[in-house]
Amino acid sequence: MISSVLCIFETYQTFFTGLLGFTGVIVTMVVNAKHQTKLQSRQMEHEVRSLRVALKSELASNKNSYENRIQQLNEPCEYDHALIPNNTVDHVYKTLLDKIGLLSEDEVENILKAYLLIADLPYRIRILVGTDSIGGFKDEFIRLNKDQQPIVSGIHKSFLPDINKAIDSIEQQLINQQQE
């Protein structure tokens, strides 16, 4: 009996060696595929987290800027005019806009609304004050008369809830991502 089994192995030695080698290659490919999938998943999680942190930081910067501007515009002042920038802080957003689809639907909706309002602010103020009140080498600032300052402060105040909502939605997703 043993001699017949040895005879079969001797006869089909090449077949068994090939079968064992092929099985080893297949097992190695499956293990590598699982490893690659985990690596890609971790890489995607890192990319999404980086996107959230960058957008949250820029939105927080805008929020702080608006709050400071509101405070300054509402403080009594001896000057007849105030200057505010005629630009927006949205470089991170514009740079990462092509990746925003990686975020949740709620985040995308809130972030887009916040940044649309941020981009709209200088236009609204320029409509209020007129083109004669824009100055600087490359129109860097808008000059506000004393009577226009409370209105501009109100515009800033009306945008803050949407900026806060975008920040809150990002923070919530960051917490959820960290818990996973």
PDB file of C-alpha atoms in Angstrom:
ATOM      1  CA  MET A   1       0.000   0.000   0.000  1.00  0.00           C
ATOM      2  CA  ILE A   2       2.749   2.448   0.948  1.00  0.00           C
ATOM      3  CA  SER A   3       4.697   1.523  -2.123  1.00  0.00           C
ATOM      4  CA  SER A   4       1.713   2.288  -4.346  1.00  0.00           C
ATOM      5  CA  VAL A   5       1.261   5.717  -2.694  1.00  0.00           C
ATOM      6  CA  LEU A   6       4.987   6.426  -3.176  1.00  0.00           C
ATOM      7  CA  CYS A   7       4.671   5.298  -6.762  1.00  0.00           C
ATOM      8  CA  ILE A   8       1.784   7.744  -7.331  1.00  0.00           C
ATOM      9  CA  PHE A   9       3.793  10.593  -5.765  1.00  0.00           C
ATOM     10  CA  GLU A  10       6.825   9.654  -7.853  1.00  0.00           C
ATOM     11  CA  THR A  11       4.778   9.522 -11.028  1.00  0.00           C
ATOM     12  CA  TYR A  12       2.925  12.786 -10.401  1.00  0.00           C
ATOM     13  CA  GLN A  13       5.738  14.594  -8.564  1.00  0.00           C
ATOM     14  CA  THR A  14       5.772  17.517 -10.980  1.00  0.00           C
ATOM     15  CA  PHE A  15       1.988  17.877 -10.738  1.00  0.00           C
ATOM     16  CA  PHE A  16       1.995  17.938  -6.918  1.00  0.00           C
ATOM     17  CA  THR A  17       4.926  20.382  -6.838  1.00  0.00           C
ATOM     18  CA  GLY A  18       3.144  22.670  -9.307  1.00  0.00           C
ATOM     19  CA  LEU A  19      -0.119  22.419  -7.367  1.00  0.00           C
ATOM     20  CA  LEU A  20       1.620  23.272  -4.101  1.00  0.00           C
ATOM     21  CA  GLY A  21       3.500  26.187  -5.712  1.00  0.00           C
ATOM     22  CA  PHE A  22       0.355  27.525  -7.390  1.00  0.00           C
ATOM     23  CA  THR A  23      -1.574  27.301  -4.103  1.00  0.00           C
ATOM     24  CA  GLY A  24       1.226  29.243  -2.375  1.00  0.00           C
ATOM     25  CA  VAL A  25       1.085  31.966  -5.015  1.00  0.00           C
ATOM     26  CA  ILE A  26      -2.705  32.267  -4.712  1.00  0.00           C
ATOM     27  CA  VAL A  27      -2.561  32.445  -0.891  1.00  0.00           C
ATOM     28  CA  THR A  28       0.168  35.109  -1.109  1.00  0.00           C
ATOM     29  CA  MET A  29      -1.917  37.161  -3.572  1.00  0.00           C
ATOM     30  CA  VAL A  30      -5.009  36.980  -1.326  1.00  0.00           C
ATOM     31  CA  VAL A  31      -3.036  38.052   1.756  1.00  0.00           C
ATOM     32  CA  ASN A  32      -1.390  40.911  -0.180  1.00  0.00           C
ATOM     33  CA  ALA A  33      -4.782  42.049  -1.503  1.00  0.00           C
ATOM     34  CA  LYS A  34      -6.222  42.190   2.017  1.00  0.00           C
ATOM     35  CA  HIS A  35      -3.166  44.080   3.237  1.00  0.00           C
ATOM     36  CA  GLN A  36      -3.423  46.554   0.339  1.00  0.00           C
ATOM     37  CA  THR A  37      -7.137  47.103   1.036  1.00  0.00           C
ATOM     38  CA  LYS A  38      -6.430  47.898   4.692  1.00  0.00           C
ATOM     39  CA  LEU A  39      -3.624  50.246   3.672  1.00  0.00           C
ATOM     40  CA  GLN A  40      -5.853  52.090   1.191  1.00  0.00           C
ATOM     41  CA  SER A  41      -8.618  52.330   3.778  1.00  0.00           C
ATOM     42  CA  ARG A  42      -6.240  53.868   6.328  1.00  0.00           C
ATOM     43  CA  GLN A  43      -4.880  56.233   3.690  1.00  0.00           C
ATOM     44  CA  MET A  44      -8.411  57.356   2.777  1.00  0.00           C
ATOM     45  CA  GLU A  45      -9.309  57.883   6.446  1.00  0.00           C
ATOM     46  CA  HIS A  46      -6.183  60.000   6.874  1.00  0.00           C
ATOM     47  CA  GLU A  47      -7.008  62.051   3.779  1.00  0.00           C
ATOM     48  CA  VAL A  48     -10.574  62.664   4.959  1.00  0.00           C
ATOM     49  CA  ARG A  49      -9.377  63.627   8.444  1.00  0.00           C
ATOM     50  CA  SER A  50      -6.792  66.027   6.984  1.00  0.00           C
ATOM     51  CA  LEU A  51      -9.470  67.585   4.778  1.00  0.00           C
ATOM     52  CA  ARG A  52     -11.787  68.065   7.752  1.00  0.00           C
ATOM     53  CA  VAL A  53      -9.083  69.563   9.957  1.00  0.00           C
ATOM     54  CA  ALA A  54      -7.932  71.983   7.241  1.00  0.00           C
ATOM     55  CA  LEU A  55     -11.456  73.184   6.418  1.00  0.00           C
ATOM     56  CA  LYS A  56     -12.380  73.468  10.095  1.00  0.00           C
ATOM     57  CA  SER A  57      -9.274  75.547  10.719  1.00  0.00           C
ATOM     58  CA  GLU A  58     -10.014  77.924   7.871  1.00  0.00           C
ATOM     59  CA  LEU A  59     -13.674  78.244   8.866  1.00  0.00           C
ATOM     60  CA  ALA A  60     -12.640  78.923  12.476  1.00  0.00           C
ATOM     61  CA  SER A  61     -10.277  81.615  11.218  1.00  0.00           C
ATOM     62  CA  ASN A  62     -13.128  83.240   9.305  1.00  0.00           C
ATOM     63  CA  LYS A  63     -15.393  82.960  12.351  1.00  0.00           C
ATOM     64  CA  ASN A  64     -12.814  84.672  14.579  1.00  0.00           C
ATOM     65  CA  SER A  65     -12.266  87.356  11.972  1.00  0.00           C
ATOM     66  CA  TYR A  66     -16.006  88.037  11.727  1.00  0.00           C
ATOM     67  CA  GLU A  67     -16.425  88.150  15.512  1.00  0.00           C
ATOM     68  CA  ASN A  68     -13.521  90.591  15.853  1.00  0.00           C
ATOM     69  CA  ARG A  69     -14.859  92.726  13.027  1.00  0.00           C
ATOM     70  CA  ILE A  70     -18.337  92.805  14.599  1.00  0.00           C
ATOM     71  CA  GLN A  71     -16.839  93.888  17.907  1.00  0.00           C
ATOM     72  CA  GLN A  72     -14.696  96.586  16.300  1.00  0.00           C
ATOM     73  CA  LEU A  73     -17.531  97.937  14.166  1.00  0.00           C
ATOM     74  CA  ASN A  74     -19.818  98.188  17.211  1.00  0.00           C
ATOM     75  CA  GLU A  75     -17.277  99.930  19.476  1.00  0.00           C
ATOM     76  CA  PRO A  76     -17.485 103.710  19.754  1.00  0.00           C
ATOM     77  CA  CYS A  77     -14.786 105.291  17.654  1.00  0.00           C
ATOM     78  CA  GLU A  78     -13.542 108.806  17.023  1.00  0.00           C
ATOM     79  CA  TYR A  79     -12.906 108.136  13.334  1.00  0.00           C
ATOM     80  CA  ASP A  80     -15.537 108.725  10.663  1.00  0.00           C
ATOM     81  CA  HIS A  81     -14.524 105.675   8.624  1.00  0.00           C
ATOM     82  CA  ALA A  82     -13.542 102.059   9.095  1.00  0.00           C
ATOM     83  CA  LEU A  83     -11.593  99.886   6.666  1.00  0.00           C
ATOM     84  CA  ILE A  84     -12.300  96.234   6.092  1.00  0.00           C
ATOM     85  CA  PRO A  85     -10.630  93.816   3.669  1.00  0.00           C
ATOM     86  CA  ASN A  86     -12.065  93.409   0.204  1.00  0.00           C
ATOM     87  CA  ASN A  87     -11.055  89.759  -0.008  1.00  0.00           C
ATOM     88  CA  THR A  88     -11.998  86.423   1.459  1.00  0.00           C
ATOM     89  CA  VAL A  89     -10.061  83.770   3.354  1.00  0.00           C
ATOM     90  CA  ASP A  90     -10.857  80.665   1.327  1.00  0.00           C
ATOM     91  CA  HIS A  91      -7.577  79.418  -0.112  1.00  0.00           C
ATOM     92  CA  VAL A  92      -7.751  76.039   1.665  1.00  0.00           C
ATOM     93  CA  TYR A  93     -11.344  75.562   0.496  1.00  0.00           C
ATOM     94  CA  LYS A  94     -10.500  76.385  -3.124  1.00  0.00           C
ATOM     95  CA  THR A  95      -7.450  74.122  -3.038  1.00  0.00           C
ATOM     96  CA  LEU A  96      -9.357  71.158  -1.589  1.00  0.00           C
ATOM     97  CA  LEU A  97     -12.681  71.651  -3.379  1.00  0.00           C
ATOM     98  CA  ASP A  98     -12.097  68.660  -5.667  1.00  0.00           C
ATOM     99  CA  LYS A  99     -11.899  66.387  -2.586  1.00  0.00           C
ATOM    100  CA  ILE A 100     -14.969  67.691  -0.785  1.00  0.00           C
ATOM    101  CA  GLY A 101     -17.003  64.728  -2.047  1.00  0.00           C
ATOM    102  CA  LEU A 102     -15.117  62.544   0.441  1.00  0.00           C
ATOM    103  CA  LEU A 103     -17.057  64.188   3.272  1.00  0.00           C
ATOM    104  CA  SER A 104     -20.559  63.379   4.474  1.00  0.00           C
ATOM    105  CA  GLU A 105     -23.563  64.907   2.746  1.00  0.00           C
ATOM    106  CA  ASP A 106     -24.349  67.048   5.798  1.00  0.00           C
ATOM    107  CA  GLU A 107     -20.779  68.373   5.949  1.00  0.00           C
ATOM    108  CA  VAL A 108     -20.704  69.191   2.235  1.00  0.00           C
ATOM    109  CA  GLU A 109     -23.999  71.048   2.415  1.00  0.00           C
ATOM    110  CA  ASN A 110     -22.961  73.102   5.454  1.00  0.00           C
ATOM    111  CA  ILE A 111     -19.448  73.814   4.190  1.00  0.00           C
ATOM    112  CA  LEU A 112     -20.647  74.914   0.753  1.00  0.00           C
ATOM    113  CA  LYS A 113     -23.247  77.235   2.260  1.00  0.00           C
ATOM    114  CA  ALA A 114     -20.699  78.768   4.647  1.00  0.00           C
ATOM    115  CA  TYR A 115     -18.136  79.365   1.912  1.00  0.00           C
ATOM    116  CA  LEU A 116     -20.724  80.751  -0.495  1.00  0.00           C
ATOM    117  CA  LEU A 117     -21.654  83.305   2.157  1.00  0.00           C
ATOM    118  CA  ILE A 118     -17.996  84.055   2.890  1.00  0.00           C
ATOM    119  CA  ALA A 119     -17.356  84.658  -0.814  1.00  0.00           C
ATOM    120  CA  ASP A 120     -20.503  86.782  -1.075  1.00  0.00           C
ATOM    121  CA  LEU A 121     -19.651  89.134   1.807  1.00  0.00           C
ATOM    122  CA  PRO A 122     -17.370  91.576  -0.080  1.00  0.00           C
ATOM    123  CA  TYR A 123     -19.927  91.874  -2.906  1.00  0.00           C
ATOM    124  CA  ARG A 124     -22.744  92.697  -0.508  1.00  0.00           C
ATOM    125  CA  ILE A 125     -20.639  95.304   1.246  1.00  0.00           C
ATOM    126  CA  ARG A 126     -19.495  96.847  -2.052  1.00  0.00           C
ATOM    127  CA  ILE A 127     -23.128  97.129  -3.128  1.00  0.00           C
ATOM    128  CA  LEU A 128     -23.902  98.909   0.154  1.00  0.00           C
ATOM    129  CA  VAL A 129     -21.000 101.364   0.067  1.00  0.00           C
ATOM    130  CA  GLY A 130     -20.615 101.880  -3.686  1.00  0.00           C
ATOM    131  CA  THR A 131     -17.531 101.621  -5.857  1.00  0.00           C
ATOM    132  CA  ASP A 132     -16.145 104.974  -4.694  1.00  0.00           C
ATOM    133  CA  SER A 133     -15.433 103.474  -1.269  1.00  0.00           C
ATOM    134  CA  ILE A 134     -13.065 100.786  -2.533  1.00  0.00           C
ATOM    135  CA  GLY A 135      -9.381 101.610  -2.246  1.00  0.00           C
ATOM    136  CA  GLY A 136      -5.825 100.466  -2.095  1.00  0.00           C
ATOM    137  CA  PHE A 137      -3.329  99.520  -4.782  1.00  0.00           C
ATOM    138  CA  LYS A 138      -5.398  96.548  -5.945  1.00  0.00           C
ATOM    139  CA  ASP A 139      -8.696  97.411  -4.255  1.00  0.00           C
ATOM    140  CA  GLU A 140      -7.599  95.683  -1.042  1.00  0.00           C
ATOM    141  CA  PHE A 141     -10.033  97.433   1.281  1.00  0.00           C
ATOM    142  CA  ILE A 142     -13.539  98.813   1.558  1.00  0.00           C
ATOM    143  CA  ARG A 143     -14.103 102.085   3.398  1.00  0.00           C
ATOM    144  CA  LEU A 144     -17.215 102.222   5.566  1.00  0.00           C
ATOM    145  CA  ASN A 145     -18.857 105.407   6.754  1.00  0.00           C
ATOM    146  CA  LYS A 146     -20.046 105.509  10.368  1.00  0.00           C
ATOM    147  CA  ASP A 147     -23.685 105.000   9.361  1.00  0.00           C
ATOM    148  CA  GLN A 148     -22.795 101.910   7.277  1.00  0.00           C
ATOM    149  CA  GLN A 149     -20.854 100.167  10.054  1.00  0.00           C
ATOM    150  CA  PRO A 150     -23.888  98.804  11.978  1.00  0.00           C
ATOM    151  CA  ILE A 151     -25.325  97.395   8.747  1.00  0.00           C
ATOM    152  CA  VAL A 152     -22.042  95.672   7.878  1.00  0.00           C
ATOM    153  CA  SER A 153     -21.810  94.368  11.428  1.00  0.00           C
ATOM    154  CA  GLY A 154     -25.302  92.923  11.008  1.00  0.00           C
ATOM    155  CA  ILE A 155     -24.331  91.228   7.765  1.00  0.00           C
ATOM    156  CA  HIS A 156     -21.384  89.603   9.527  1.00  0.00           C
ATOM    157  CA  LYS A 157     -23.643  88.513  12.410  1.00  0.00           C
ATOM    158  CA  SER A 158     -26.131  86.963   9.996  1.00  0.00           C
ATOM    159  CA  PHE A 159     -23.383  84.819   8.418  1.00  0.00           C
ATOM    160  CA  LEU A 160     -21.963  83.482  11.699  1.00  0.00           C
ATOM    161  CA  PRO A 161     -24.670  80.840  12.360  1.00  0.00           C
ATOM    162  CA  ASP A 162     -23.960  79.145   9.023  1.00  0.00           C
ATOM    163  CA  ILE A 163     -20.207  79.218   9.618  1.00  0.00           C
ATOM    164  CA  ASN A 164     -20.754  77.762  13.095  1.00  0.00           C
ATOM    165  CA  LYS A 165     -23.027  75.073  11.647  1.00  0.00           C
ATOM    166  CA  ALA A 166     -20.315  74.050   9.169  1.00  0.00           C
ATOM    167  CA  ILE A 167     -17.692  73.925  11.934  1.00  0.00           C
ATOM    168  CA  ASP A 168     -20.036  71.888  14.156  1.00  0.00           C
ATOM    169  CA  SER A 169     -20.776  69.364  11.401  1.00  0.00           C
ATOM    170  CA  ILE A 170     -17.046  68.881  10.787  1.00  0.00           C
ATOM    171  CA  GLU A 171     -16.340  68.533  14.511  1.00  0.00           C
ATOM    172  CA  GLN A 172     -19.080  65.923  14.850  1.00  0.00           C
ATOM    173  CA  GLN A 173     -17.620  63.856  12.005  1.00  0.00           C
ATOM    174  CA  LEU A 174     -14.120  64.173  13.479  1.00  0.00           C
ATOM    175  CA  ILE A 175     -15.452  62.798  16.777  1.00  0.00           C
ATOM    176  CA  ASN A 176     -17.248  59.964  14.970  1.00  0.00           C
ATOM    177  CA  GLN A 177     -14.133  59.158  12.943  1.00  0.00           C
ATOM    178  CA  GLN A 178     -12.001  59.088  16.066  1.00  0.00           C
ATOM    179  CA  GLN A 179     -14.402  56.707  17.823  1.00  0.00           C
ATOM    180  CA  GLU A 180     -14.288  54.194  14.965  1.00  0.00           C
TER     181      GLU A 180
END
